[in-house]
PDB file of C-alpha atoms in Angstrom:
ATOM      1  CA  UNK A1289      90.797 113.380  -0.424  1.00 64.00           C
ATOM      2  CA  UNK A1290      91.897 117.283  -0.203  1.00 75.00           C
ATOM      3  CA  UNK A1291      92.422 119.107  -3.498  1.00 89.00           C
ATOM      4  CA  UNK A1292      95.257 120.059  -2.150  1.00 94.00           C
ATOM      5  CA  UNK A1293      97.379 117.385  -0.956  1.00 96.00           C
ATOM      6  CA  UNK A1294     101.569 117.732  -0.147  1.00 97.00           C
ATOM      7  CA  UNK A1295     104.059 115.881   1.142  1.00 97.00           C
ATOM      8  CA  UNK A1296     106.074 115.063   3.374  1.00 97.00           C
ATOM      9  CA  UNK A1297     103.838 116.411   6.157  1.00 96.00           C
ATOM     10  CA  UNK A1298     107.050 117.092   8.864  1.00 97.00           C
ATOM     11  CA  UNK A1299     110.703 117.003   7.240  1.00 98.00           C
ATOM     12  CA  UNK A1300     113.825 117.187   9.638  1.00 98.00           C
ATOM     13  CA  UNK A1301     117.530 117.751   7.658  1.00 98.00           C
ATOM     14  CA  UNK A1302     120.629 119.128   8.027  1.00 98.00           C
ATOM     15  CA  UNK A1303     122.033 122.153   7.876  1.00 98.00           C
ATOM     16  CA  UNK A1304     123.434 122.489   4.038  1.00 97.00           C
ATOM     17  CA  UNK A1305     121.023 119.438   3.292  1.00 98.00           C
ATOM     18  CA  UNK A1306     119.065 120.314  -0.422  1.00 98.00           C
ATOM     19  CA  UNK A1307     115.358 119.940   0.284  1.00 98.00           C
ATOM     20  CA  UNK A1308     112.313 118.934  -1.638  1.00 98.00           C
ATOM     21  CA  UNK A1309     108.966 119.606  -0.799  1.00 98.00           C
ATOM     22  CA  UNK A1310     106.116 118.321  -2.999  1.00 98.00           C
ATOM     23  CA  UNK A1311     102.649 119.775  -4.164  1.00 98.00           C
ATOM     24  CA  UNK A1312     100.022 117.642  -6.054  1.00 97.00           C
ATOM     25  CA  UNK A1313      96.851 119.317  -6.908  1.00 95.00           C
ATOM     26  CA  UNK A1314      93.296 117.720  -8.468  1.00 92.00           C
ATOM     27  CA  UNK A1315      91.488 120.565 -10.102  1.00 85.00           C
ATOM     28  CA  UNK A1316      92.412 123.169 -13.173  1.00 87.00           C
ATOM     29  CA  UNK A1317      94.260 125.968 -11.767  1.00 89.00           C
ATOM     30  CA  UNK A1318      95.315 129.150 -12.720  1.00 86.00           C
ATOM     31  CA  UNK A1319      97.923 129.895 -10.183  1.00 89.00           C
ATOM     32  CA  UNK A1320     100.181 128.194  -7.437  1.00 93.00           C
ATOM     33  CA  UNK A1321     101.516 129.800  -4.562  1.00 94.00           C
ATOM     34  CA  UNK A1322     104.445 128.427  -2.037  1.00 96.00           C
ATOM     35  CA  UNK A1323     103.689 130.134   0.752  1.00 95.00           C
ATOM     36  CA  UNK A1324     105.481 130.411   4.446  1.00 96.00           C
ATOM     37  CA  UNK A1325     104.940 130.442   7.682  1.00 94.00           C
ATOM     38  CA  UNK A1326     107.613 130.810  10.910  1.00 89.00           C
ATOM     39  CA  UNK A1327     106.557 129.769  13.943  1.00 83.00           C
ATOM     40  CA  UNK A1328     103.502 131.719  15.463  1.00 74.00           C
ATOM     41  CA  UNK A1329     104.314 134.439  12.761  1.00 76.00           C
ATOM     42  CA  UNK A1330     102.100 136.010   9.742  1.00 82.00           C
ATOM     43  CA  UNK A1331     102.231 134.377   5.970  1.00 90.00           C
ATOM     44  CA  UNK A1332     104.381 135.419   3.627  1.00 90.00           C
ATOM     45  CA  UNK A1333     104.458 134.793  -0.333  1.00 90.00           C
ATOM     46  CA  UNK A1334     107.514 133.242  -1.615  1.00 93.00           C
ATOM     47  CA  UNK A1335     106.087 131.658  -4.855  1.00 92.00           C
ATOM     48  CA  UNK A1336     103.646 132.454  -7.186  1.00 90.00           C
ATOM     49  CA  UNK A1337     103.431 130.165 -10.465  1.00 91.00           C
ATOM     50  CA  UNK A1338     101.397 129.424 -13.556  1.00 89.00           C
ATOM     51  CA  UNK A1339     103.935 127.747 -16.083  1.00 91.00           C
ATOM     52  CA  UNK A1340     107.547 126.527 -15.534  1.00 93.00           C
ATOM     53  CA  UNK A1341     110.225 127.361 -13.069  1.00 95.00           C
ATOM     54  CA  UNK A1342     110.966 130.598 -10.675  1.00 94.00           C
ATOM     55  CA  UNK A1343     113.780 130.906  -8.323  1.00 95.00           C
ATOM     56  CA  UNK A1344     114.703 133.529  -6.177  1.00 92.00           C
ATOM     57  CA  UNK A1345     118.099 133.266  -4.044  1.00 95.00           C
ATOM     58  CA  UNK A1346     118.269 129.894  -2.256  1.00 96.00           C
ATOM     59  CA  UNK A1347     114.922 129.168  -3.356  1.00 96.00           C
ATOM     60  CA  UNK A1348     113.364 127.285  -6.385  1.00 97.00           C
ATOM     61  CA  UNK A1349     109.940 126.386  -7.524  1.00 97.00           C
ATOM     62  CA  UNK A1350     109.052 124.103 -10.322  1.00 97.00           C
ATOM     63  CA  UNK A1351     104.772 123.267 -11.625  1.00 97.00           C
ATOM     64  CA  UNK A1352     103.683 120.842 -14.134  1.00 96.00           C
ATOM     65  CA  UNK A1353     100.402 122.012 -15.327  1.00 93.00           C
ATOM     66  CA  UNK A1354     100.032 118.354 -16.736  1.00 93.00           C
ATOM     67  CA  UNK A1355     100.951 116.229 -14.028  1.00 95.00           C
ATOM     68  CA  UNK A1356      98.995 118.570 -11.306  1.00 95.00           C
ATOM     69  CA  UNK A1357     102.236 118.735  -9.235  1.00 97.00           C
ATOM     70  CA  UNK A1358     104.813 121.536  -8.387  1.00 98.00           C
ATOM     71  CA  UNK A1359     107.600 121.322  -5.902  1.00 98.00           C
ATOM     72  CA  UNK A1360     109.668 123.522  -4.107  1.00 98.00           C
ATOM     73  CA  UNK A1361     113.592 123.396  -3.545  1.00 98.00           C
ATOM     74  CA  UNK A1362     115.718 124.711  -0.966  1.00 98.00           C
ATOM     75  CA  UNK A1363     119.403 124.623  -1.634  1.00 97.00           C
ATOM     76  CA  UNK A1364     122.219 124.932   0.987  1.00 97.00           C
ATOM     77  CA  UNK A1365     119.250 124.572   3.663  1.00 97.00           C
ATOM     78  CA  UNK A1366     120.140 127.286   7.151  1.00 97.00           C
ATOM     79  CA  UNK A1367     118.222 126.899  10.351  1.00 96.00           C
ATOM     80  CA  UNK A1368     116.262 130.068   9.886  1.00 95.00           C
ATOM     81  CA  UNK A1369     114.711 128.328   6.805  1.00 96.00           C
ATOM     82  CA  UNK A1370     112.564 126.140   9.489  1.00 96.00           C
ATOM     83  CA  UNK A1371     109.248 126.879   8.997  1.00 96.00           C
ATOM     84  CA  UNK A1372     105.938 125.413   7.875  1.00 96.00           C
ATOM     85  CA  UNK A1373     105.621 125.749   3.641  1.00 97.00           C
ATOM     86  CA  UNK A1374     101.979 125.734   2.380  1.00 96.00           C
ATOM     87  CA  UNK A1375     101.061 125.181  -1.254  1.00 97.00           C
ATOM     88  CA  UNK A1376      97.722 127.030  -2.208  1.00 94.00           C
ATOM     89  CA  UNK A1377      96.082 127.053  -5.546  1.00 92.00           C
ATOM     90  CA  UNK A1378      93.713 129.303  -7.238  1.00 86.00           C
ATOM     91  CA  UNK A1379      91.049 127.652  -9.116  1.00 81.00           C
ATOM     92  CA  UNK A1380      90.384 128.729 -13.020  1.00 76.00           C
ATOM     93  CA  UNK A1381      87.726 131.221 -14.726  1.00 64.00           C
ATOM     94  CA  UNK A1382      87.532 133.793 -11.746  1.00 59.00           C
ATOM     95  CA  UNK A1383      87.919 131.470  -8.629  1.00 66.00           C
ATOM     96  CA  UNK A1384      87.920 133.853  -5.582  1.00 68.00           C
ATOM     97  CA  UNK A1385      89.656 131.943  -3.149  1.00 80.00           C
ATOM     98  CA  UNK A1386      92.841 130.048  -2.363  1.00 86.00           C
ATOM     99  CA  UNK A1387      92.832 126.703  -1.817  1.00 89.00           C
ATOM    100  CA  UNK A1388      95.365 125.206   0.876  1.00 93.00           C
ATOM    101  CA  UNK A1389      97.517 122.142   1.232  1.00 95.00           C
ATOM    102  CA  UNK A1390      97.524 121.102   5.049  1.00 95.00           C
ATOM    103  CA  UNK A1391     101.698 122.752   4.936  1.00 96.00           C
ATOM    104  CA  UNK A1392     105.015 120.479   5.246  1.00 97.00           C
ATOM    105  CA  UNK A1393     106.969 121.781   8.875  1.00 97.00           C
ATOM    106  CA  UNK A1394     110.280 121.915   8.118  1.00 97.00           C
ATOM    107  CA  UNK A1395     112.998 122.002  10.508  1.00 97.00           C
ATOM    108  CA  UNK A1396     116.935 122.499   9.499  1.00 97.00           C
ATOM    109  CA  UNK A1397     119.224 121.351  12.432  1.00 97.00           C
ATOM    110  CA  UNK A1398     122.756 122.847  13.029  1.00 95.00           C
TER     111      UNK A1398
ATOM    112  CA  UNK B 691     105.323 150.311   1.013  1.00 62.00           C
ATOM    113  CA  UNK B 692     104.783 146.512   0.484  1.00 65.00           C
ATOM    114  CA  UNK B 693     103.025 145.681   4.039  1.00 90.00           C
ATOM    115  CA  UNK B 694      99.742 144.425   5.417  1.00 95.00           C
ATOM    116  CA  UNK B 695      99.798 145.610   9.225  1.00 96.00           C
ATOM    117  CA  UNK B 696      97.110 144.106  11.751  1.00 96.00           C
ATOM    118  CA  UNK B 697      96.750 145.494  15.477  1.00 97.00           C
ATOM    119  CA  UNK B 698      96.466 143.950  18.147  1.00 97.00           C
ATOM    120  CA  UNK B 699      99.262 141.647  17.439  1.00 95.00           C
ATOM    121  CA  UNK B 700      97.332 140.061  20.529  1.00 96.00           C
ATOM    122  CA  UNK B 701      94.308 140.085  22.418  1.00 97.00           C
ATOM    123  CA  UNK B 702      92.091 138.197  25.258  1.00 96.00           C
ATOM    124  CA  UNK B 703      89.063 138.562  25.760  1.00 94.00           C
ATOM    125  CA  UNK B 704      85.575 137.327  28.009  1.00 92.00           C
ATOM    126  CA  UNK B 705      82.644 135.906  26.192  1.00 90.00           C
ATOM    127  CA  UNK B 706      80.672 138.785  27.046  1.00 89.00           C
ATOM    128  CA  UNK B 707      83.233 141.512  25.307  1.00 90.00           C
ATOM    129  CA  UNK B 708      83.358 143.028  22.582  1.00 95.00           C
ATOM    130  CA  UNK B 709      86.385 143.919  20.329  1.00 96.00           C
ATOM    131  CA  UNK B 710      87.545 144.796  17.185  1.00 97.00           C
ATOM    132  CA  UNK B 711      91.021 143.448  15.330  1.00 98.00           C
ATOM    133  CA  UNK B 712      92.263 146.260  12.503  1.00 98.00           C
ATOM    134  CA  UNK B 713      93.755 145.524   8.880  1.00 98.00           C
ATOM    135  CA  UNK B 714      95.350 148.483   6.862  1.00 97.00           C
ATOM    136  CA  UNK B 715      97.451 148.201   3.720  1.00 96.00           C
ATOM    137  CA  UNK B 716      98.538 151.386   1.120  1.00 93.00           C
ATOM    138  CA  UNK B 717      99.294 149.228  -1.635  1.00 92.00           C
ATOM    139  CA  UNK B 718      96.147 150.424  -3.618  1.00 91.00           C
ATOM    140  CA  UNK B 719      94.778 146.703  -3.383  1.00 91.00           C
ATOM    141  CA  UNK B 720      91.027 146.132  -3.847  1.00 90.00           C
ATOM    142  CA  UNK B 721      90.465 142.646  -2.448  1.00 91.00           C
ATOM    143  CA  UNK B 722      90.659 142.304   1.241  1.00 93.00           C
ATOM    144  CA  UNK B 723      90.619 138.780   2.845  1.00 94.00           C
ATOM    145  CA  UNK B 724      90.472 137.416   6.760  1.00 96.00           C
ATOM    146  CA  UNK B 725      91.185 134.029   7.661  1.00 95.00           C
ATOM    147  CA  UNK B 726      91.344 132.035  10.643  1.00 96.00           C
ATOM    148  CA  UNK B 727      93.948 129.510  11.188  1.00 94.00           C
ATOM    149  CA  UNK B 728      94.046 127.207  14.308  1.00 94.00           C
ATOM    150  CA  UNK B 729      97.212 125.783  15.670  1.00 90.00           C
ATOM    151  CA  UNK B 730      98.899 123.412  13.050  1.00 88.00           C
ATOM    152  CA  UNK B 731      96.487 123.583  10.721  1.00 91.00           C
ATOM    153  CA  UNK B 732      96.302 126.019   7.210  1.00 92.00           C
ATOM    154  CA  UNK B 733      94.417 129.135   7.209  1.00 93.00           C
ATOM    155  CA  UNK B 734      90.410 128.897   6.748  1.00 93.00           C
ATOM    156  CA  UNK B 735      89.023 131.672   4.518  1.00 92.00           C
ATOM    157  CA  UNK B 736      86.216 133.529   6.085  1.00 95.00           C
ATOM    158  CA  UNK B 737      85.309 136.519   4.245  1.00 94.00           C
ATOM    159  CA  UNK B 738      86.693 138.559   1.193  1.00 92.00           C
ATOM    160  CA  UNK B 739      85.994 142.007   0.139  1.00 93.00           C
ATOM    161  CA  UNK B 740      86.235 143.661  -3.394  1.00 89.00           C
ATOM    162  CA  UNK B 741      86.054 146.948  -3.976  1.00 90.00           C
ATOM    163  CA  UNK B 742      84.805 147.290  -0.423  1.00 93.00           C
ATOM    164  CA  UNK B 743      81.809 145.368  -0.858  1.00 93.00           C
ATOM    165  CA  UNK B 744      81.670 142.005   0.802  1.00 93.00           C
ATOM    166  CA  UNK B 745      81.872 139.371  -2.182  1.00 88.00           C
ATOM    167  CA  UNK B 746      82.494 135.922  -0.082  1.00 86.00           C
ATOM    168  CA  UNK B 747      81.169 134.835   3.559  1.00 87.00           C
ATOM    169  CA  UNK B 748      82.260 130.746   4.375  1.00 87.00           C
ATOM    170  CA  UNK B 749      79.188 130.648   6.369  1.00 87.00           C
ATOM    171  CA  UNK B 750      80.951 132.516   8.939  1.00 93.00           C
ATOM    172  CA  UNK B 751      78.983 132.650  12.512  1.00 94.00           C
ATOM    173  CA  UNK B 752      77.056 136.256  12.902  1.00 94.00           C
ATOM    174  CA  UNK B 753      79.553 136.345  16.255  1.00 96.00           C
ATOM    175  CA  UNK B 754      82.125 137.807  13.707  1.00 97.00           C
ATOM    176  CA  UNK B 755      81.442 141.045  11.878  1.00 96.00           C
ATOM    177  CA  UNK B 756      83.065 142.469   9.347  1.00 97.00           C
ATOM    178  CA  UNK B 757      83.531 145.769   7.908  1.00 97.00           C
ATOM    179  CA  UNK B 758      85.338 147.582   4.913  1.00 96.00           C
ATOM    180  CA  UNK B 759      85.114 151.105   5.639  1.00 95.00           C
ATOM    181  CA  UNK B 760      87.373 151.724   2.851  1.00 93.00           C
ATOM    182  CA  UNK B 761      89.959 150.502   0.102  1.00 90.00           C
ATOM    183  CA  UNK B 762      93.114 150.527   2.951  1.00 95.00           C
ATOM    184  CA  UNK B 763      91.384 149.331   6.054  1.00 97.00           C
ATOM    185  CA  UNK B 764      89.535 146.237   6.891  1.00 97.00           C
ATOM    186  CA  UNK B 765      87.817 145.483  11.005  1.00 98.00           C
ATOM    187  CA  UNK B 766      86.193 142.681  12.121  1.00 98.00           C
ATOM    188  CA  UNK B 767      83.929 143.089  15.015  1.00 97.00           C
ATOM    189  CA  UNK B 768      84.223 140.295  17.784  1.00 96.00           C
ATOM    190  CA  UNK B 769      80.946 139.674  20.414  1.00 95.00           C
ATOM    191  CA  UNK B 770      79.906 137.234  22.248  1.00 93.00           C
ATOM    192  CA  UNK B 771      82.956 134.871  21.207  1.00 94.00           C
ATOM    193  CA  UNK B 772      83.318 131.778  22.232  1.00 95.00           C
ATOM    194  CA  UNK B 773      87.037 129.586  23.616  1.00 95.00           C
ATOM    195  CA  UNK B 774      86.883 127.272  20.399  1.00 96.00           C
ATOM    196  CA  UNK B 775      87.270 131.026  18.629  1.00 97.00           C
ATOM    197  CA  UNK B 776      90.735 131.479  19.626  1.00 97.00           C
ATOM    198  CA  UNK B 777      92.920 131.352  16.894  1.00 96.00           C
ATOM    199  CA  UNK B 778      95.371 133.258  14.782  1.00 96.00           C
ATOM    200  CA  UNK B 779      93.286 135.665  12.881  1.00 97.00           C
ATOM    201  CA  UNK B 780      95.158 136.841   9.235  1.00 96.00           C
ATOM    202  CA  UNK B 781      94.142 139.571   7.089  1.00 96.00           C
ATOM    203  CA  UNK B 782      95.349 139.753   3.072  1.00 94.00           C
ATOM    204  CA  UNK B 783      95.186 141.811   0.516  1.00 93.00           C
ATOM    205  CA  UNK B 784      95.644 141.095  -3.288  1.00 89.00           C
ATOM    206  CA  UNK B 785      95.548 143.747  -6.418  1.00 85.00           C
ATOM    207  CA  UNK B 786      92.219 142.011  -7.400  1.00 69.00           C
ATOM    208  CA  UNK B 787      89.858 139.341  -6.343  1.00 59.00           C
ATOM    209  CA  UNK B 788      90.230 137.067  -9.467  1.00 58.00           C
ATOM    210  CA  UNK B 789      93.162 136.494 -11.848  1.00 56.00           C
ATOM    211  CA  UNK B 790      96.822 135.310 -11.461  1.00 61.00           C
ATOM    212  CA  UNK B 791      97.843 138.237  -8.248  1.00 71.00           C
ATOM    213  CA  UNK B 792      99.894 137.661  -5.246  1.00 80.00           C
ATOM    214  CA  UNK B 793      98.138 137.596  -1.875  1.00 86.00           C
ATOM    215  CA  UNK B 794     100.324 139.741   0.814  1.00 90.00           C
ATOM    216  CA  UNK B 795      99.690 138.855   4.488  1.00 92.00           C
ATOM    217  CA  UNK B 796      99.886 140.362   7.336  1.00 94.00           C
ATOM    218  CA  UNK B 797     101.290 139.313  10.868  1.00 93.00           C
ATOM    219  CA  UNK B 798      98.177 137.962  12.670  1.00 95.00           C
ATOM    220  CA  UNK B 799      96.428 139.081  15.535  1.00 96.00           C
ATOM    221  CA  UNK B 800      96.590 136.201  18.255  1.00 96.00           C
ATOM    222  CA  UNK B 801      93.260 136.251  19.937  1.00 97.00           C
ATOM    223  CA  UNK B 802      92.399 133.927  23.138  1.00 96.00           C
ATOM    224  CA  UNK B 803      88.848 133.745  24.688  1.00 96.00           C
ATOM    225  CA  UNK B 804      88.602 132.983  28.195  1.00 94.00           C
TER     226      UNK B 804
END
C-alpha cells in the first residue's frame, strides 16, 4: 500500500461542475502540498497545509491531521483547470523529501 | 522573481553523448532538488542539495551526475544514458531542506535517448 494514496485516479466533469479530489495519507506529517501538473508542463504549488483550511480564488483545500486525509475543491470548474493534481506529504522531525500520491487527471469538458 | 528556470526545455541524445541539463533560481533558496518523472506517473526524487552540498542520492545510477556549483544554479551531467532514461527531468528549489517550506518547480527539461 503507498503512503500516499488518492482518489479518484481519472475524474471527467463538466464545465461549472464543483469537484472533489481526495488525499489519505499513513504516516505523521508535517506538511501537505496539492500540487499541479498541465499536460507535458513543469509542477506548480497550489497548496501547502499543516492545520485547517486554505483557499485561494476558485480553489480550496481542507486536512484533517486526525483522520490522515485532506481534499481539494474546485468550484465553478473551467477547462483550463484540466490537469493532473498530486498530493505530496512531508514526513515529521526533519524529513527531507516529499512523498507523492500517484496524482488524480482531471479533465473539465465544455 | 518567483521562478525556477531549466534549459533545455528539450533534448535528444545517443548513448554515447554526453550532456548537461541547467537549473537556476534567485530566490535565495538553499535546497535544490531533481526528479525524474516518467509518463503518467509522479515525480521520483533523485538527489537534493543543501547549502550546496549533496545531502540525499535515491541510489541514483553513476550515469547521472550532479553538481551544485553554487546557491542559484544546479547541472546534472548525462553519459552514457540509456532509452529507459528518457523522461521529464524537474528541478526544485525550497527556502530549506527540512521544515514546513514550499517547493517551487521548474518547467522540465524533456530528454529522449535514442
Amino acid at each position: 500500500k503507498n503512503e500516499v494514496e488518492q482518489s479518484p485516479q481519472n475524474l471527467t466533469a463538466q464545465e461549472g461542475e464543483f469537484i472533489t479530489i481526495n488525499c489519505s495519507y499513513s504516516v505523521g506529517i508535517s506538511a501537505l502540498h496539492w500540487l499541479q501538473q498541465h499536460p507535458g508542463g513543469g509542477i506548480v504549488s497550489l497548496f501547502m497545509l499543516s492545520s485547517g483550511k486554505k483557499k485561494h480564488g476558485r480553489l480550496i483545500a481542507t486536512i484533517n491531521i486526525q483522520e490522515k486525509h485532506s481534499s481539494l475543491h474546485i468550484t465553478a470548474s473551467h477547462p483550463r483547470d484540466s490537469a493532473v493534481y498530486i498530493c505530496a506529504v512531508r514526513g515529521i522531525q526533519g524529513a527531507q523529501k516529499l512523498v507523492f500520491g500517484q496524482g488524480t487527471r482531471l479533465t473539465i469538458n465544455p | 522573481d518567483t521562478e525556477v528556470t531549466q534549459t533545455p526545455k528539450h533534448l535528444v541524445m545517443g548513448m554515447t553523448n554526453k550532456k548537461s541539463l541547467k537549473c537556476e533560481q534567485h530566490m535565495g533558496h538553499r535546497a535544490m532538488y531533481w526528479y525524474k518523472q516518467k509518463a503518467k506517473k509522479p515525480p521520483e526524487l533523485m538527489f537534493v542539495y543543501s547549502y550546496e552540498k549533496l545531502s540525499i542520492n535515491e541510489s541514483v545510477p553513476s550515469r547521472f551526475s550532479p553538481e551544485c556549483p553554487n546557491s542559484s544554479l544546479l547541472n546534472l551531467h548525462l553519459h552514457a544514458l540509456q532509452p529507459e532514461d528518457s523522461a521529464l527531468y524537474l528541478c526544485a528549489s525550497s527556502q530549506a531542506l527540512a521544515g514546513v517550506e514550499t517547493q517551487y518547480f521548474g518547467p522540465g527539461t524533456r530528454l529522449l535517448v535514442l
